[in-house]
Short mmCIF file of C-alpha atoms in Angstrom, two decimals:
data_model
loop_
_atom_site.label_atom_id
_atom_site.label_comp_id
_atom_site.label_asym_id
_atom_site.label_seq_id
_atom_site.Cartn_x
_atom_site.Cartn_y
_atom_site.Cartn_z
CA UNK A 1 12.34 -24.30 66.78
CA UNK A 2 12.53 -25.37 70.45
CA UNK A 3 12.99 -29.12 70.59
CA UNK A 4 14.53 -31.31 73.25
CA UNK A 5 17.68 -33.31 72.54
CA UNK A 6 15.61 -36.51 72.27
CA UNK A 7 13.24 -34.87 69.78
CA UNK A 8 16.20 -33.78 67.64
CA UNK A 9 17.40 -37.38 67.68
CA UNK A 10 14.03 -38.52 66.30
CA UNK A 11 14.16 -35.82 63.60
CA UNK A 12 17.61 -37.07 62.57
CA UNK A 13 16.50 -40.72 62.55
CA UNK A 14 13.38 -39.85 60.55
CA UNK A 15 15.54 -38.16 57.91
CA UNK A 16 17.86 -41.17 57.55
CA UNK A 17 15.40 -44.06 57.79
CA UNK A 18 12.66 -42.18 55.94
CA UNK A 19 15.16 -41.39 53.20
CA UNK A 20 16.22 -45.03 52.89
CA UNK A 21 12.60 -46.23 52.73
CA UNK A 22 11.74 -43.63 50.05
CA UNK A 23 14.85 -44.56 48.05
CA UNK A 24 13.92 -48.27 48.10
CA UNK A 25 10.28 -47.55 47.24
CA UNK A 26 11.40 -45.43 44.28
CA UNK A 27 13.69 -48.23 43.06
CA UNK A 28 10.81 -50.76 43.30
CA UNK A 29 8.53 -48.38 41.37
CA UNK A 30 11.15 -47.92 38.61
CA UNK A 31 11.72 -51.68 38.38
CA UNK A 32 8.00 -52.44 38.10
CA UNK A 33 7.47 -49.72 35.47
CA UNK A 34 10.35 -51.09 33.34
CA UNK A 35 9.11 -54.69 33.70
CA UNK A 36 5.64 -53.62 32.54
CA UNK A 37 7.19 -51.73 29.61
CA UNK A 38 9.22 -54.83 28.60
CA UNK A 39 6.12 -57.05 28.76
CA UNK A 40 4.13 -54.63 26.56
CA UNK A 41 6.96 -54.34 24.02
CA UNK A 42 7.53 -58.10 23.86
CA UNK A 43 3.81 -58.56 23.25
CA UNK A 44 3.94 -55.89 20.50
CA UNK A 45 6.97 -57.59 18.94
CA UNK A 46 5.25 -61.02 18.99
CA UNK A 47 2.24 -59.49 17.23
CA UNK A 48 4.48 -57.88 14.64
CA UNK A 49 6.13 -61.19 13.60
CA UNK B 1 20.83 -61.33 47.24
CA UNK B 2 17.48 -61.80 48.97
CA UNK B 3 19.32 -63.40 51.92
CA UNK B 4 21.62 -60.36 52.07
CA UNK B 5 18.51 -58.16 52.26
CA UNK B 6 17.32 -60.05 55.35
CA UNK B 7 20.79 -59.86 56.94
CA UNK B 8 20.86 -56.08 56.30
CA UNK B 9 17.40 -55.67 57.81
CA UNK B 10 18.29 -57.73 60.92
CA UNK B 11 21.57 -55.89 61.39
CA UNK B 12 19.80 -52.55 60.86
CA UNK B 13 17.29 -53.35 63.63
CA UNK B 14 20.14 -54.38 65.98
CA UNK B 15 22.01 -51.15 65.13
CA UNK B 16 18.94 -49.00 65.88
CA UNK B 17 18.43 -50.78 69.22
CA UNK B 18 22.10 -50.34 70.13
CA UNK B 19 22.13 -46.67 69.08
CA UNK B 20 18.91 -45.76 70.90
CA UNK B 21 19.12 -47.95 74.02
CA UNK B 22 22.43 -49.77 74.50
CA UNK B 23 24.97 -47.00 73.83
CA UNK B 24 25.48 -44.61 76.78
CA UNK B 25 24.22 -41.03 76.58
CA UNK B 26 26.90 -38.51 75.64
CA UNK B 27 27.34 -36.02 78.50
CA UNK B 28 27.46 -32.67 76.68
CA UNK B 29 25.22 -33.32 73.64
CA UNK B 30 22.59 -35.62 75.15
CA UNK B 31 20.40 -37.84 72.97
CA UNK B 32 20.95 -35.73 69.83
CA UNK B 33 24.48 -37.21 69.69
CA UNK B 34 22.85 -40.58 68.79
CA UNK B 35 22.29 -39.21 65.25
CA UNK B 36 26.05 -39.77 64.89
CA UNK B 37 25.58 -43.61 64.71
CA UNK B 38 23.84 -43.24 61.32
CA UNK B 39 25.33 -39.93 60.16
CA UNK B 40 28.87 -41.40 60.06
CA UNK B 41 27.85 -44.62 58.20
CA UNK B 42 25.96 -42.47 55.65
CA UNK B 43 29.18 -40.53 54.99
CA UNK B 44 31.15 -43.80 54.90
CA UNK B 45 28.75 -45.24 52.30
CA UNK B 46 29.18 -42.09 50.21
CA UNK B 47 32.96 -42.65 50.24
CA UNK B 48 32.43 -46.34 49.36
CA UNK B 49 30.08 -45.44 46.50
CA UNK B 50 32.44 -42.88 45.00
CA UNK B 51 35.39 -45.27 45.36
CA UNK B 52 33.39 -47.75 43.27
CA UNK B 53 32.72 -44.98 40.71
CA UNK B 54 36.48 -44.24 40.67
CA UNK B 55 37.46 -47.92 40.13
CA UNK B 56 34.71 -48.52 37.53
CA UNK B 57 35.62 -45.33 35.67
CA UNK B 58 39.27 -46.41 35.41
CA UNK B 59 38.11 -49.84 34.19
CA UNK B 60 35.86 -48.17 31.60
CA UNK B 61 38.65 -45.90 30.33
CA UNK B 62 40.94 -48.94 29.98
CA UNK B 63 38.50 -51.43 28.42
CA UNK B 64 35.70 -49.31 26.93
CA UNK B 65 33.15 -51.90 28.14
CA UNK B 66 29.70 -50.40 28.81
CA UNK B 67 29.19 -52.55 31.93
CA UNK B 68 31.77 -50.42 33.80
CA UNK B 69 30.03 -47.20 32.79
CA UNK B 70 26.72 -48.63 34.01
CA UNK B 71 28.27 -49.78 37.31
CA UNK B 72 29.79 -46.32 37.85
CA UNK B 73 26.45 -44.64 37.11
CA UNK B 74 24.56 -46.87 39.58
CA UNK B 75 27.17 -46.32 42.29
CA UNK B 76 27.22 -42.55 41.67
CA UNK B 77 23.45 -42.45 42.19
CA UNK B 78 23.85 -44.27 45.51
CA UNK B 79 26.73 -41.97 46.44
CA UNK B 80 24.65 -38.85 45.86
CA UNK B 81 21.86 -40.39 47.96
CA UNK B 82 24.19 -41.21 50.89
CA UNK B 83 25.92 -37.80 50.68
CA UNK B 84 22.48 -36.15 50.85
CA UNK B 85 21.65 -38.28 53.92
CA UNK B 86 24.96 -37.31 55.58
CA UNK B 87 24.46 -33.59 54.84
CA UNK B 88 20.82 -33.46 56.00
CA UNK B 89 21.36 -35.60 59.14
CA UNK B 90 24.45 -33.49 59.90
CA UNK B 91 22.36 -30.33 59.53
CA UNK B 92 19.81 -31.66 62.05
CA UNK B 93 22.59 -32.61 64.46
CA UNK B 94 24.26 -29.22 63.91
CA UNK B 95 21.00 -27.40 64.65
CA UNK B 96 20.59 -29.37 67.89
CA UNK B 97 24.18 -28.93 69.11
CA UNK B 98 25.63 -25.80 67.45
CA UNK B 99 22.31 -23.96 67.08
CA UNK B 100 22.66 -23.64 63.29
CA UNK B 101 21.60 -25.80 60.33
CA UNK B 102 24.69 -24.93 58.28
CA UNK B 103 28.08 -23.32 58.67
CA UNK B 104 30.87 -22.94 56.10
CA UNK B 105 33.09 -25.33 58.05
CA UNK B 106 35.84 -26.95 55.88
CA UNK B 107 34.40 -30.48 56.14
CA UNK B 108 30.84 -29.34 55.41
CA UNK B 109 31.95 -27.19 52.51
CA UNK B 110 34.11 -29.90 50.89
CA UNK B 111 31.26 -32.41 51.36
CA UNK B 112 28.83 -30.05 49.64
CA UNK B 113 31.38 -29.71 46.84
CA UNK B 114 31.52 -33.53 46.54
CA UNK B 115 27.71 -33.66 46.29
CA UNK B 116 27.76 -31.02 43.52
CA UNK B 117 30.46 -32.91 41.56
CA UNK B 118 28.45 -36.13 41.47
CA UNK B 119 25.11 -34.41 40.84
CA UNK B 120 26.98 -32.97 37.83
CA UNK B 121 28.06 -36.51 36.94
CA UNK B 122 24.42 -37.69 36.96
CA UNK B 123 23.28 -34.67 34.91
CA UNK B 124 26.06 -35.38 32.39
CA UNK B 125 24.82 -38.97 32.08
CA UNK B 126 21.22 -37.85 31.58
CA UNK B 127 21.91 -35.13 29.04
CA UNK B 128 24.66 -36.54 26.76
CA UNK B 129 23.14 -38.71 24.02
CA UNK B 130 26.30 -40.04 22.37
CA UNK B 131 27.10 -43.27 24.33
CA UNK B 132 30.88 -43.26 23.80
CA UNK B 133 31.32 -39.53 24.45
CA UNK B 134 29.11 -39.76 27.54
CA UNK B 135 31.05 -42.76 28.87
CA UNK B 136 34.44 -41.08 28.46
CA UNK B 137 33.37 -37.71 29.92
CA UNK B 138 31.59 -39.34 32.86
CA UNK B 139 34.56 -41.64 33.55
CA UNK B 140 36.96 -38.67 33.55
CA UNK B 141 34.70 -36.84 36.02
CA UNK B 142 34.37 -40.02 38.11
CA UNK B 143 38.15 -40.23 38.45
CA UNK B 144 38.83 -36.51 39.03
CA UNK B 145 35.86 -36.09 41.41
CA UNK B 146 37.21 -38.76 43.75
CA UNK B 147 40.15 -36.46 44.63
CA UNK B 148 37.72 -34.60 46.90
CA UNK B 149 37.18 -37.67 49.15
CA UNK B 150 40.64 -37.65 50.84
CA UNK B 151 40.41 -33.84 51.04
CA UNK B 152 37.14 -34.18 53.00
CA UNK B 153 38.69 -36.76 55.30
CA UNK B 154 41.78 -34.65 56.01
CA UNK B 155 39.94 -31.29 56.15
CA UNK B 156 39.47 -31.45 59.95
CA UNK B 157 43.24 -31.84 60.39
CA UNK B 158 44.31 -29.33 57.72
CA UNK B 159 41.96 -26.48 58.61
CA UNK B 160 40.34 -25.35 61.86
CA UNK B 161 36.61 -25.94 61.91
CA UNK B 162 33.64 -26.87 64.07
CA UNK B 163 33.31 -30.45 62.81
CA UNK B 164 34.70 -32.95 65.34
CA UNK B 165 37.31 -35.55 64.38
CA UNK B 166 36.09 -38.83 65.81
CA UNK B 167 38.12 -41.36 63.83
CA UNK B 168 41.81 -40.83 63.13
CA UNK B 169 44.02 -43.52 61.57
CA UNK B 170 41.71 -46.29 62.75
CA UNK B 171 41.56 -44.96 66.34
CA UNK B 172 38.22 -43.89 67.81
CA UNK B 173 38.02 -41.15 70.45
CA UNK B 174 34.97 -42.50 72.28
CA UNK B 175 33.75 -44.99 74.85
CA UNK B 176 34.00 -48.71 73.81
CA UNK B 177 30.19 -49.18 73.80
CA UNK B 178 29.85 -46.20 71.47
CA UNK B 179 32.60 -47.57 69.21
CA UNK B 180 30.95 -51.02 69.01
CA UNK B 181 27.57 -49.43 68.18
CA UNK B 182 29.17 -47.37 65.43
CA UNK B 183 30.93 -50.46 64.08
CA UNK B 184 27.65 -52.46 63.90
CA UNK B 185 25.94 -49.56 62.11
CA UNK B 186 28.87 -49.25 59.68
CA UNK B 187 28.70 -52.97 58.83
CA UNK B 188 24.91 -52.76 58.34
CA UNK B 189 25.25 -49.72 56.06
CA UNK B 190 28.16 -51.23 54.07
CA UNK B 191 26.15 -54.41 53.40
CA UNK B 192 23.15 -52.24 52.48
CA UNK B 193 25.32 -50.47 49.90
CA UNK B 194 26.16 -53.77 48.15
CA UNK B 195 22.52 -54.88 48.32
CA UNK B 196 21.27 -51.58 46.86
CA UNK B 197 23.99 -51.54 44.17
CA UNK B 198 23.02 -55.03 43.02
CA UNK B 199 19.35 -54.02 42.84
CA UNK B 200 20.15 -50.74 41.06
CA UNK B 201 22.26 -52.68 38.51
CA UNK B 202 19.28 -54.97 37.82
CA UNK B 203 17.09 -51.91 37.18
CA UNK B 204 19.76 -50.55 34.82
CA UNK B 205 19.82 -53.91 32.96
CA UNK B 206 16.04 -53.61 32.52
CA UNK B 207 16.50 -50.11 31.11
CA UNK B 208 19.08 -51.46 28.63
CA UNK B 209 16.61 -54.21 27.62
CA UNK B 210 13.91 -51.57 27.02
CA UNK B 211 16.31 -49.66 24.73
CA UNK B 212 17.04 -52.84 22.70
CA UNK B 213 13.32 -53.66 22.39
CA UNK B 214 12.57 -50.09 21.28
CA UNK B 215 15.14 -50.49 18.48
CA UNK B 216 13.62 -53.84 17.47
CA UNK B 217 10.15 -52.31 17.30
CA UNK B 218 11.42 -49.43 15.19
CA UNK B 219 12.95 -51.80 12.54
#
């Protein structure tokens, strides 16, 4: 791959900042899924009692 | 913690500006050297994460309280993430400067070994069902695995390799503007670690709540 030094810099920055954004998005997705699960279970528990 | 998130974001933007515009261009490597300003903080955050795993694992082995096991798990996950970032960004930098993505240099090899240890730690956590056994095994691995961190740091002095030694006993071998830029990026990344750890701990608390509710529904 023939890239200039500046282009390599952008590849490196994309890896780091892209990685951080993906990591945070994944954490948000996990949090929302668990919150939904808790809501559903609490509703099921309320119906049970 | 929301305020900390804004501080991290602001400091991150300042660090990117300083790294891309303010810091002078390195003579031999050109702009590709600017990867260094985020490659080094990624490695630093990996050290910080695994130090937290080490401390939390000792606390778990002494007290047996599940909170320490959970804290170690969350920090190990962050540590694996930051080690991956350091390895991949280093590979890009290596390709630009050395002409190769990977070489079995002592620092690279010991860093890969560190990554494998803590991936093993996460796998152990995912696959062991007995809570107490899992906690003790993971804590033992969390303590033993940390031994690799000082080895990585000293590897450039102990063995000959390609990886440069930029920081030695608190001294930086670079221009002041480069050092200040690195320092700002390190502070931004360190604060980001604490922000992300707090968030990850909240997610883990939610997972614990789900487990309790599942038990309640089963009864």
